[in-house]
Amino acid sequence: VSAPVIKRVAILATVLVVVGCGAPAIETVPTADPLPSWSDGAPRAAILDFVARVTDANGVDFVAPAERIAVFDNDGTLIVEQPSVVQFEFLYARIRQLSGEHPEWRDSPALRAVMDDDRQALAAMTFRERGELVTKGQANVYQPDFARAVQDFLATGRHSRFGERYVNLVYEPMLELIRLLHANDFRVFVVSGGGIDFIREFSESAYGIARENVIGSSMNSGLKERDGRLEVYRKPGWDSLNAGSFKPLNIQLHIGRRPILAVGNSDGDLDMLRFAHDGMLPSLVLLLKHDDAEREYVYAKEAQRALDAAEQKGWSVVSMRDDFATVFGK
Amino acid sequence: VSAPVIKRVAILATVLVVVGCGAPAIETVPTADPLPSWSDGAPRAAILDFVARVTDANGVDFVAPAERIAVFDNDGTLIVEQPSVVQFEFLYARIRQLSGEHPEWRDSPALRAVMDDDRQALAAMTFRERGELVTKGQANVYQPDFARAVQDFLATGRHSRFGERYVNLVYEPMLELIRLLHANDFRVFVVSGGGIDFIREFSESAYGIARENVIGSSMNSGLKERDGRLEVYRKPGWDSLNAGSFKPLNIQLHIGRRPILAVGNSDGDLDMLRFAHDGMLPSLVLLLKHDDAEREYVYAKEAQRALDAAEQKGWSVVSMRDDFATVFGK
């Protein structure tokens, strides 16, 4: 074997190792622009600059791969949450489905509102009333049966305005950002106020995020035998309601590290965004602003404190109207 | 370039991709035998057979990479737990260290036992008394300060019999098994009754297991500001005591998938071992038996139900004496 051949072998091997190991879970072809669905502007520039800085082994802002943790809120950050969050639509559909066996449910105003699809009553519902819906729709069921019910809903339910399956209403720019982070050795987590086991049913296929990288609200549970097999059984009551200060606390519980990149869209994300911002490593915080009535929605009613904090702390406010060249994938 | 050379290039490239991508965090040199510290015998054969079957894309027992979840108990499964578990030694050392500022601690029998290093009293301690130690030694402290205290202990504490740092008393055959699993696209988790934040301080360096892949007992916590930064603050009381049925329940919470491989050594692991065994996918369950007085310890007092289950369900009982060619790495 001649010297040039050996050299070519070595180069080939190096290329294969480097390419093969960067992002094993995502099928991405390296292109000149990793963020084609982002318009030119400050947020896009901030993302590209941040990723370049923390991955530059010779730079002062280098962050070791082990420390590259990114967290994304779910509803309104990765996926449409208007006119109501996807999981509520699941809950309503499931309660209607189960209500045939439960004529007594009509005695409850909350359950009656669901059965009659009374959108005004549903929107005005108290926390306690919603808790009753969660118990009826998501508790007292074996975990695998719950998962199947979620899958059935995702395969059949459609968004009231867009007429699309909900998993098609994921923001394309955020998917590009997740892929860019994966390609740069970040571990990416969903940190949602929504149900942990609900989001896991689509996180891998829709986001490319493994089930174990989903953090969310969780219900009480116990072990039960069915046909001689141990199964997880979902019980009434919250184990953890993952919003506000519980987002950083559950990040500590599930990840055990402070994120260096955090993305949210509402006041419920504020503590999580601050938690990333307050670390000793370089950090990037993005706040998505819903200001595009034509392609999505305009709302900010539960984001005012977060928007104020963004201005005060210099976080990147992402305008859906101005910064998203594309909102949804095809 | 002749055909044999091209063939050799292809083989080299394949080897490099497979080895390089399987276990990015572990520096492992490919050898013919991935388990050199395991003696020939039924457990070693069962491991190699299982890994070959679930990774054979053409076989009936193939398991998709996404489903390849392995869980390991910690104390007595990955690391020595005699004469007392490592975390208890940390707790005793820390309480002694803090006791200078707390003369009133001598009024508590439990704290006095620690301060006097009364091993008989420590061994006879009730669950409630131990809870008092945990509160004094591991609560009412900022999370980063707790982490630093653990690091200090790991850098200075030595095992009473072996005279070694505790992180050197990890079972070499189990490290080889973890590497073999990583190289075959398994995600490997520690699932311990020990403290989640304690084990995370050495899981990456000692086991090659990322912090977020550690599941353990957790304490209550809250957010607190220090110098204007949000920090996690550890509070008294358990959030979750990860033993018995809580092991499968916390596997559901943290991973959201049923493991196909589980390794334990005591009755506290029994529900976790059964949870893996009871799944619909092929599974392998290993139970480590401490029967080597010369190189480690002989004990089975809290493993009788697990040993009975192993016999009844056909699990692989790993004899430390017979199946470990090497116990500790150098």
XYZ file of C-alpha atoms in Angstrom:
660
model
C 0.000 0.000 0.000
C 1.482 3.300 -1.059
C 1.809 6.344 1.198
C -0.905 8.397 -0.590
C -3.385 5.552 -0.135
C -2.650 5.355 3.572
C -3.098 9.100 3.806
C -6.426 8.879 2.016
C -7.509 6.130 4.402
C -6.643 8.288 7.370
C -8.543 11.278 5.957
C -11.549 9.146 5.116
C -11.578 7.681 8.593
C -11.331 11.109 10.203
C -14.151 12.508 8.089
C -16.367 9.549 8.902
C -15.761 9.785 12.616
C -16.365 13.520 12.784
C -19.473 13.501 10.604
C -20.837 10.325 12.108
C -20.601 11.453 15.697
C -21.877 15.015 15.552
C -25.621 14.441 15.453
C -26.458 10.762 15.377
C -30.214 11.200 15.956
C -30.953 13.834 13.337
C -30.747 13.276 9.597
C -29.381 16.633 8.592
C -27.338 17.493 5.555
C -24.858 20.230 6.359
C -25.763 23.360 4.406
C -24.406 26.865 4.292
C -27.415 28.171 6.225
C -28.644 26.138 9.185
C -31.544 28.558 9.835
C -33.297 29.153 6.475
C -36.674 29.800 8.124
C -35.277 32.673 10.190
C -35.271 36.146 8.647
C -32.134 38.210 8.928
C -32.287 40.135 12.162
C -30.980 40.397 15.692
C -32.334 37.056 17.062
C -30.963 35.039 14.161
C -27.612 36.782 14.489
C -27.609 36.241 18.264
C -28.233 32.500 17.829
C -25.495 32.014 15.245
C -23.071 34.123 17.253
C -23.806 32.272 20.487
C -23.415 28.808 18.953
C -20.158 29.887 17.295
C -18.765 31.324 20.540
C -19.595 28.423 22.881
C -18.244 25.845 20.424
C -14.982 27.670 19.652
C -12.438 25.725 21.684
C -9.987 28.609 21.465
C -12.435 31.345 22.452
C -13.071 32.826 25.890
C -16.741 31.807 25.740
C -16.082 28.130 25.021
C -18.457 25.818 26.885
C -17.551 22.132 27.213
C -20.020 19.834 25.420
C -21.112 18.302 28.727
C -22.436 21.697 29.813
C -24.336 22.461 26.597
C -27.909 22.166 27.829
C -30.790 23.869 26.020
C -34.379 24.035 27.258
C -37.521 24.898 25.308
C -40.987 25.599 26.620
C -43.600 23.703 24.595
C -46.980 25.418 24.105
C -46.598 28.664 22.201
C -42.828 28.141 21.903
C -42.582 24.968 19.808
C -46.227 24.475 18.810
C -49.391 26.549 18.393
C -51.283 27.083 21.661
C -54.199 29.174 20.335
C -57.150 29.160 20.518
C -56.442 26.556 23.229
C -53.466 24.338 24.017
C -53.314 20.979 22.262
C -53.534 18.999 25.478
C -56.807 20.699 26.440
C -58.258 19.644 23.098
C -57.106 16.091 23.833
C -58.707 16.283 27.258
C -62.021 17.514 25.869
C -62.070 14.863 23.142
C -61.292 12.107 25.612
C -63.906 13.235 28.131
C -66.525 13.337 25.398
C -65.451 9.854 24.339
C -65.674 8.453 27.880
C -68.851 10.345 28.792
C -71.110 7.749 27.148
C -70.382 5.388 30.045
C -70.823 8.177 32.611
C -74.277 9.807 32.427
C -73.630 11.185 35.949
C -70.944 13.495 34.503
C -73.706 15.877 33.372
C -74.166 16.808 37.042
C -70.783 18.567 37.018
C -70.760 22.041 35.395
C -67.153 21.573 34.239
C -67.789 18.196 32.622
C -71.051 19.443 31.138
C -69.193 22.347 29.519
C -66.895 19.824 27.819
C -69.714 17.520 26.739
C -71.594 20.500 25.246
C -68.356 21.984 23.818
C -69.306 25.275 25.511
C -66.180 27.262 24.572
C -67.149 30.261 26.676
C -67.497 28.146 29.812
C -64.294 26.247 28.985
C -62.345 29.489 28.635
C -63.695 30.819 31.957
C -62.935 27.624 33.887
C -61.253 27.847 37.300
C -58.097 25.929 38.162
C -60.099 23.568 40.381
C -62.631 22.851 37.634
C -59.873 22.132 35.167
C -58.389 19.766 37.747
C -61.644 17.807 37.640
C -61.298 17.465 33.868
C -57.716 16.259 34.224
C -58.743 13.611 36.749
C -61.596 12.351 34.580
C -59.634 12.472 31.337
C -56.084 11.538 32.343
C -56.204 9.628 35.648
C -57.466 6.204 36.695
C -55.958 4.629 33.615
C -52.957 2.413 32.881
C -50.080 4.387 31.397
C -49.935 2.403 28.100
C -53.682 2.923 27.575
C -53.271 6.639 28.191
C -50.422 6.721 25.659
C -52.629 4.978 23.093
C -55.428 7.496 23.669
C -52.966 10.337 23.018
C -51.760 8.648 19.826
C -55.353 8.203 18.636
C -56.060 11.876 19.254
C -52.898 13.031 17.460
C -53.841 10.886 14.448
C -57.381 12.249 14.208
C -57.705 15.680 15.862
C -57.426 18.804 13.729
C -56.802 22.425 14.609
C -59.996 24.503 14.436
C -58.528 27.284 12.294
C -55.770 25.651 10.268
C -57.513 22.310 9.726
C -54.187 20.556 10.267
C -53.038 17.744 12.533
C -51.569 19.396 15.622
C -48.086 17.931 15.053
C -48.010 19.840 11.762
C -48.396 23.097 13.668
C -44.862 23.066 15.023
C -42.801 26.203 14.326
C -40.301 25.371 11.591
C -37.685 27.923 12.809
C -37.649 26.232 16.215
C -37.091 22.818 14.597
C -34.138 24.315 12.727
C -32.800 25.717 15.977
C -33.100 22.319 17.685
C -31.244 20.658 14.802
C -28.526 23.311 14.906
C -28.091 22.715 18.633
C -27.994 18.928 18.242
C -25.394 19.314 15.512
C -23.295 21.319 17.979
C -23.428 18.731 20.774
C -26.165 20.389 22.798
C -28.618 18.173 24.651
C -32.046 19.686 24.077
C -34.959 19.372 26.495
C -38.612 20.317 26.411
C -39.634 21.926 29.722
C -43.382 22.391 29.664
C -46.299 23.146 31.936
C -48.087 20.526 29.844
C -48.216 16.861 30.769
C -44.878 15.063 30.548
C -46.497 11.873 29.251
C -48.635 13.755 26.740
C -45.719 15.535 25.075
C -43.609 12.369 25.013
C -46.064 10.851 22.560
C -44.909 13.254 19.845
C -41.564 14.712 21.008
C -39.452 12.185 19.084
C -41.350 12.266 15.809
C -42.247 15.986 15.790
C -39.214 17.563 17.499
C -36.450 14.942 17.311
C -36.273 15.114 21.126
C -36.071 11.811 23.011
C -38.802 10.940 25.504
C -36.344 11.147 28.413
C -35.566 14.738 27.426
C -39.125 15.849 28.087
C -39.877 17.511 31.428
C -43.442 18.475 32.230
C -46.258 18.388 34.716
C -46.828 14.930 36.123
C -49.668 13.214 37.905
C -49.597 10.871 40.847
C -49.059 7.247 39.960
C -48.682 3.786 41.396
C -47.736 0.295 40.263
C -50.503 -2.161 39.465
C -50.503 -5.659 38.051
C -52.403 -6.363 34.856
C -52.362 -9.871 33.406
C -49.469 -10.636 35.750
C -47.363 -7.711 34.506
C -46.330 -4.653 36.507
C -47.739 -1.497 34.944
C -47.686 2.182 35.857
C -51.186 3.321 36.790
C -52.088 7.017 36.605
C -53.807 8.360 39.704
C -55.673 11.610 40.441
C -53.754 14.630 41.676
C -50.613 16.397 40.572
C -47.177 15.073 41.396
C -45.652 18.246 39.948
C -47.163 21.266 38.197
C -44.264 22.344 36.023
C -44.671 26.118 35.760
C -43.055 29.161 37.341
C -40.416 28.237 39.898
C -41.060 24.535 39.299
C -39.446 24.788 35.872
C -35.944 25.457 37.278
C -36.570 23.007 40.124
C -37.576 20.263 37.712
C -34.615 21.118 35.492
C -32.438 20.465 38.530
C -34.323 17.224 39.223
C -34.254 15.870 35.676
C -31.036 17.326 34.278
C -28.947 18.343 37.276
C -27.346 21.178 35.328
C -28.153 24.810 34.641
C -29.095 25.367 30.970
C -27.040 27.786 28.893
C -29.823 28.352 26.370
C -33.515 28.807 27.169
C -36.498 29.592 24.968
C -39.965 30.545 26.196
C -42.950 32.695 25.390
C -44.776 33.537 28.606
C -44.582 34.538 32.244
C -44.716 30.845 33.192
C -41.264 30.542 31.604
C -39.787 33.541 33.380
C -38.045 31.661 36.188
C -36.610 29.183 33.688
C -35.304 31.981 31.475
C -33.781 33.734 34.490
C -32.260 30.453 35.677
C -30.377 30.121 32.374
C -29.454 33.807 32.342
C -28.146 33.766 35.936
C -25.578 31.004 35.390
C -21.830 31.586 35.398
C -21.400 30.306 31.816
C -22.282 32.285 28.669
C -26.009 32.034 28.034
C -28.620 32.881 25.428
C -32.255 33.572 26.278
C -34.948 33.845 23.603
C -38.509 35.023 24.144
C -40.984 34.360 21.331
C -43.519 37.139 20.789
C -46.820 36.251 19.135
C -47.427 39.252 16.890
C -48.468 37.698 13.596
C -52.256 37.713 13.185
C -52.040 36.646 9.580
C -49.899 33.534 9.863
C -50.555 32.699 13.534
C -51.996 34.785 16.410
C -51.442 38.031 18.276
C -51.464 37.750 22.057
C -49.321 38.813 25.003
C -51.683 38.691 27.944
C -49.631 36.216 29.947
C -46.234 37.431 28.751
C -45.972 40.970 30.087
C -43.576 40.203 32.948
C -41.429 38.131 30.626
C -41.316 40.906 28.016
C -40.352 43.418 30.715
C -37.591 41.108 31.955
C -36.339 40.621 28.382
C -35.966 44.363 27.943
C -34.287 44.787 31.301
C -31.862 41.886 30.880
C -31.178 42.213 27.174
C -32.737 38.919 26.104
C -33.544 38.342 22.436
C -37.200 38.952 21.717
C -38.160 36.907 18.664
C -40.966 38.506 16.691
C -42.922 35.868 14.845
C -43.942 38.461 12.290
C -40.466 39.841 11.623
C -38.080 37.005 12.507
C -39.877 33.940 11.168
C -39.500 33.785 7.380
C -41.544 30.609 7.551
C -43.863 29.709 10.444
C -44.901 26.137 9.681
C -43.195 23.428 7.624
C -44.972 22.192 4.525
C -5.596 1.246 -5.589
C -6.170 -2.486 -5.608
C -9.407 -4.153 -4.586
C -8.077 -5.607 -1.299
C -6.953 -2.140 -0.235
C -10.389 -0.668 -0.952
C -11.940 -3.487 1.001
C -9.598 -2.790 3.894
C -10.520 0.917 3.739
C -14.199 0.061 3.888
C -13.707 -2.221 6.863
C -11.606 0.356 8.670
C -14.194 3.060 8.032
C -17.007 0.846 9.277
C -15.124 -0.057 12.432
C -14.341 3.577 13.115
C -17.917 4.752 12.595
C -19.414 2.043 14.778
C -16.889 2.440 17.553
C -16.632 6.204 17.270
C -20.338 6.940 17.418
C -21.413 4.363 19.919
C -19.762 5.787 22.986
C -18.513 9.318 22.419
C -17.947 9.944 26.131
C -15.893 6.819 26.799
C -12.329 6.402 25.615
C -12.433 2.748 24.702
C -10.086 0.869 22.421
C -11.933 -1.738 20.387
C -10.853 -5.247 21.322
C -12.048 -8.696 20.408
C -13.496 -9.119 23.907
C -15.697 -6.307 25.255
C -15.984 -7.982 28.675
C -12.444 -8.997 29.713
C -13.228 -8.657 33.435
C -16.046 -11.189 33.222
C -15.189 -14.860 33.658
C -16.642 -17.328 31.226
C -19.996 -18.417 32.533
C -23.744 -18.104 32.134
C -24.110 -14.353 32.950
C -21.370 -13.299 30.543
C -22.875 -15.501 27.840
C -26.351 -14.133 28.567
C -25.124 -10.534 28.199
C -23.311 -11.139 24.908
C -26.225 -13.138 23.554
C -28.769 -10.501 24.547
C -26.819 -7.605 23.049
C -26.295 -9.579 19.828
C -29.985 -10.461 19.567
C -31.483 -7.017 20.219
C -29.060 -5.339 17.795
C -29.519 -7.835 14.963
C -31.775 -5.954 12.550
C -32.707 -9.210 10.837
C -33.494 -11.178 13.978
C -36.840 -11.710 15.691
C -35.541 -10.119 18.909
C -34.389 -6.863 17.308
C -35.125 -3.804 19.450
C -35.040 -0.359 17.827
C -32.277 1.883 19.255
C -34.874 4.292 20.670
C -36.137 1.498 22.929
C -32.724 0.383 24.196
C -32.896 1.581 27.782
C -30.706 0.034 30.498
C -30.965 0.790 34.209
C -28.437 0.075 36.944
C -28.884 0.311 40.677
C -25.943 2.134 42.267
C -24.892 0.980 45.744
C -23.738 -2.633 45.699
C -24.375 -2.861 41.948
C -21.898 -0.347 40.524
C -19.898 0.539 43.645
C -19.023 -0.987 47.016
C -21.713 -0.424 49.656
C -20.035 -2.197 52.592
C -19.441 -1.612 55.450
C -21.749 1.350 54.760
C -22.896 3.133 51.623
C -20.678 5.917 50.324
C -23.328 8.588 50.801
C -23.668 7.748 54.497
C -19.929 8.271 54.888
C -20.308 11.635 53.163
C -23.173 12.496 55.492
C -21.175 11.575 58.597
C -18.126 13.524 57.435
C -20.204 16.579 56.629
C -22.089 16.534 59.918
C -18.817 16.269 61.826
C -17.497 19.173 59.776
C -20.549 21.358 60.457
C -20.898 20.319 64.101
C -18.300 22.836 65.280
C -20.824 25.608 64.715
C -23.617 23.598 66.341
C -22.803 22.603 69.933
C -26.543 21.950 70.421
C -26.308 18.947 68.082
C -24.900 16.888 70.976
C -28.426 16.898 72.450
C -29.599 14.628 69.628
C -28.693 10.918 70.025
C -28.466 10.494 66.263
C -26.179 13.475 65.717
C -24.118 12.501 68.763
C -23.589 9.026 67.281
C -22.142 10.663 64.160
C -19.957 13.104 66.066
C -18.566 10.261 68.191
C -18.336 7.946 65.149
C -20.251 5.345 67.166
C -20.524 2.683 64.449
C -22.792 0.452 66.514
C -25.309 3.249 67.071
C -25.041 4.305 63.411
C -25.796 0.792 62.215
C -28.818 0.500 64.533
C -30.291 3.865 63.520
C -33.997 4.121 62.751
C -35.331 5.579 59.519
C -36.499 8.700 61.371
C -33.102 9.229 63.003
C -31.367 8.881 59.669
C -33.794 11.460 58.308
C -32.504 13.893 60.918
C -28.959 13.314 59.677
C -30.026 13.907 56.091
C -31.695 17.190 57.028
C -28.665 18.415 58.964
C -26.131 17.234 56.413
C -27.873 17.728 53.067
C -30.637 20.324 53.486
C -30.681 24.060 54.158
C -27.883 24.606 51.689
C -27.610 26.039 48.178
C -27.293 23.309 45.562
C -23.862 24.451 44.233
C -22.475 24.481 47.783
C -23.806 20.990 48.372
C -22.177 19.839 45.122
C -18.857 21.322 46.239
C -19.107 19.532 49.588
C -19.631 16.227 47.763
C -16.620 16.912 45.518
C -14.473 17.696 48.558
C -15.523 14.444 50.199
C -14.857 12.380 47.059
C -11.378 13.929 46.791
C -10.440 13.187 50.403
C -12.524 10.331 51.850
C -11.114 6.818 51.845
C -12.741 3.431 52.265
C -12.080 1.956 55.724
C -10.938 -1.452 54.478
C -9.464 -0.831 51.041
C -7.920 2.570 51.809
C -9.007 3.784 48.377
C -10.992 6.786 47.152
C -14.591 5.648 46.833
C -14.704 6.302 43.086
C -11.943 3.716 42.700
C -14.203 1.090 44.235
C -16.424 0.801 41.194
C -16.852 -2.725 39.793
C -14.773 -2.991 36.622
C -17.056 -5.626 35.008
C -20.011 -3.250 35.342
C -18.035 -0.442 33.672
C -17.291 -2.804 30.802
C -20.973 -3.664 30.577
C -21.922 0.037 30.475
C -19.385 0.640 27.689
C -20.660 -2.355 25.747
C -24.217 -1.012 26.021
C -23.204 2.512 24.983
C -21.369 1.063 21.996
C -24.620 -0.662 21.020
C -26.788 2.470 21.178
C -28.261 1.826 24.602
C -28.996 4.811 26.842
C -27.803 3.821 30.297
C -29.273 5.193 33.527
C -28.391 4.901 37.192
C -31.553 4.296 39.254
C -30.582 4.505 42.899
C -32.091 4.792 46.341
C -29.176 7.146 46.971
C -29.393 10.878 46.463
C -29.746 11.971 42.846
C -27.526 15.018 43.372
C -24.904 13.038 45.264
C -24.414 10.423 42.537
C -24.354 13.069 39.812
C -21.114 14.407 41.253
C -19.262 11.277 40.085
C -21.519 9.575 37.500
C -19.815 11.180 34.502
C -16.213 10.698 35.589
C -16.606 7.294 37.278
C -19.305 5.636 35.143
C -19.398 7.606 31.886
C -23.092 8.277 32.606
C -24.359 11.840 32.093
C -25.858 13.727 35.035
C -29.293 13.749 33.413
C -29.196 9.953 33.250
C -29.068 9.653 37.031
C -32.329 8.952 38.849
C -32.307 8.831 42.639
C -33.907 9.981 45.845
C -34.500 13.704 45.911
C -35.138 16.256 48.609
C -37.536 19.154 48.675
C -36.193 22.321 47.146
C -37.045 25.911 46.329
C -35.617 28.824 44.388
C -33.688 31.482 46.274
C -31.739 34.513 45.179
C -28.088 34.804 46.115
C -26.107 37.815 44.963
C -28.952 38.581 42.567
C -28.842 35.134 40.944
C -31.556 32.474 41.105
C -30.248 29.340 42.797
C -31.781 26.017 43.792
C -31.928 25.747 47.572
C -32.172 22.329 49.218
C -34.888 22.033 51.854
C -35.654 19.416 54.516
C -37.871 16.462 53.662
C -37.974 13.971 50.803
C -39.423 14.826 47.444
C -39.017 11.186 46.398
C -37.471 8.172 48.115
C -36.370 6.139 45.136
C -36.673 2.531 46.316
C -39.111 -0.325 45.821
C -42.094 0.678 43.687
C -40.708 4.200 43.321
C -37.924 2.904 41.080
C -40.301 1.965 38.230
C -42.411 5.064 38.910
C -39.383 7.336 38.702
C -38.200 5.478 35.595
C -41.550 6.417 34.056
C -41.142 10.013 35.274
C -37.559 10.485 34.104
C -37.329 8.204 31.067
C -40.909 7.550 29.987
C -39.976 4.114 28.683
C -39.749 0.622 30.126
C -36.119 -0.582 30.326
C -35.114 -3.730 28.467
C -32.077 -4.336 30.678
C -31.952 -3.951 34.453
C -29.198 -4.684 36.961
C -29.610 -4.706 40.722
C -28.436 -6.424 43.868
C -31.151 -6.185 46.499
C -34.834 -6.355 47.359
C -35.051 -2.582 46.866
C -34.407 -3.261 43.165
C -37.007 -5.999 42.841
C -39.811 -3.855 41.390
C -37.385 -2.288 38.921
C -36.108 -5.717 37.827
C -39.676 -6.978 37.455
C -40.648 -3.831 35.522
C -37.951 -4.586 32.925
C -38.799 -8.297 32.880
C -42.552 -7.677 32.425
C -42.238 -5.606 29.251
C -43.319 -6.820 25.826
C -39.806 -6.475 24.356
C -36.940 -8.923 24.936
C -35.304 -8.181 28.279
C -32.292 -9.114 30.357
C -32.265 -8.944 34.142
C -29.057 -9.340 36.152
C -28.836 -9.713 39.918
C -25.402 -9.264 41.472
C -24.680 -11.621 44.385
C -22.102 -10.567 46.937
C -20.343 -13.832 47.701
C -16.671 -12.917 47.596
C -15.277 -12.353 51.100
C -11.714 -12.192 49.857
C -12.012 -9.508 47.192
C -15.168 -7.758 48.454
C -17.897 -8.857 50.913
C -20.372 -11.646 51.537
C -23.913 -10.533 52.338
C -27.447 -11.243 51.195
C -29.575 -10.028 54.062
C -31.611 -7.592 52.000
C -31.575 -9.618 48.796
C -33.521 -12.765 49.646
C -36.739 -11.815 47.861
C -34.751 -10.705 44.815
C -32.784 -13.984 44.777
C -36.034 -15.952 45.031
C -37.541 -13.948 42.156
C -34.405 -14.511 40.073
C -34.741 -18.266 40.465
C -38.443 -18.209 39.715
C -38.186 -15.932 36.671
C -34.917 -17.214 35.259
C -32.908 -14.033 35.787
C -29.105 -14.179 35.591
C -27.569 -14.261 39.030
C -24.057 -12.824 38.791
C -21.728 -14.306 41.374
C -19.003 -11.846 42.224
C -16.756 -14.738 43.209
C -17.291 -16.818 40.081
C -18.267 -14.324 37.366
C -15.977 -11.370 38.077
C -12.448 -12.149 36.841
C -11.520 -8.686 38.105
C -13.489 -6.776 40.737
C -11.864 -3.336 40.737
C -9.881 -1.537 38.027
C -6.369 -0.507 38.875
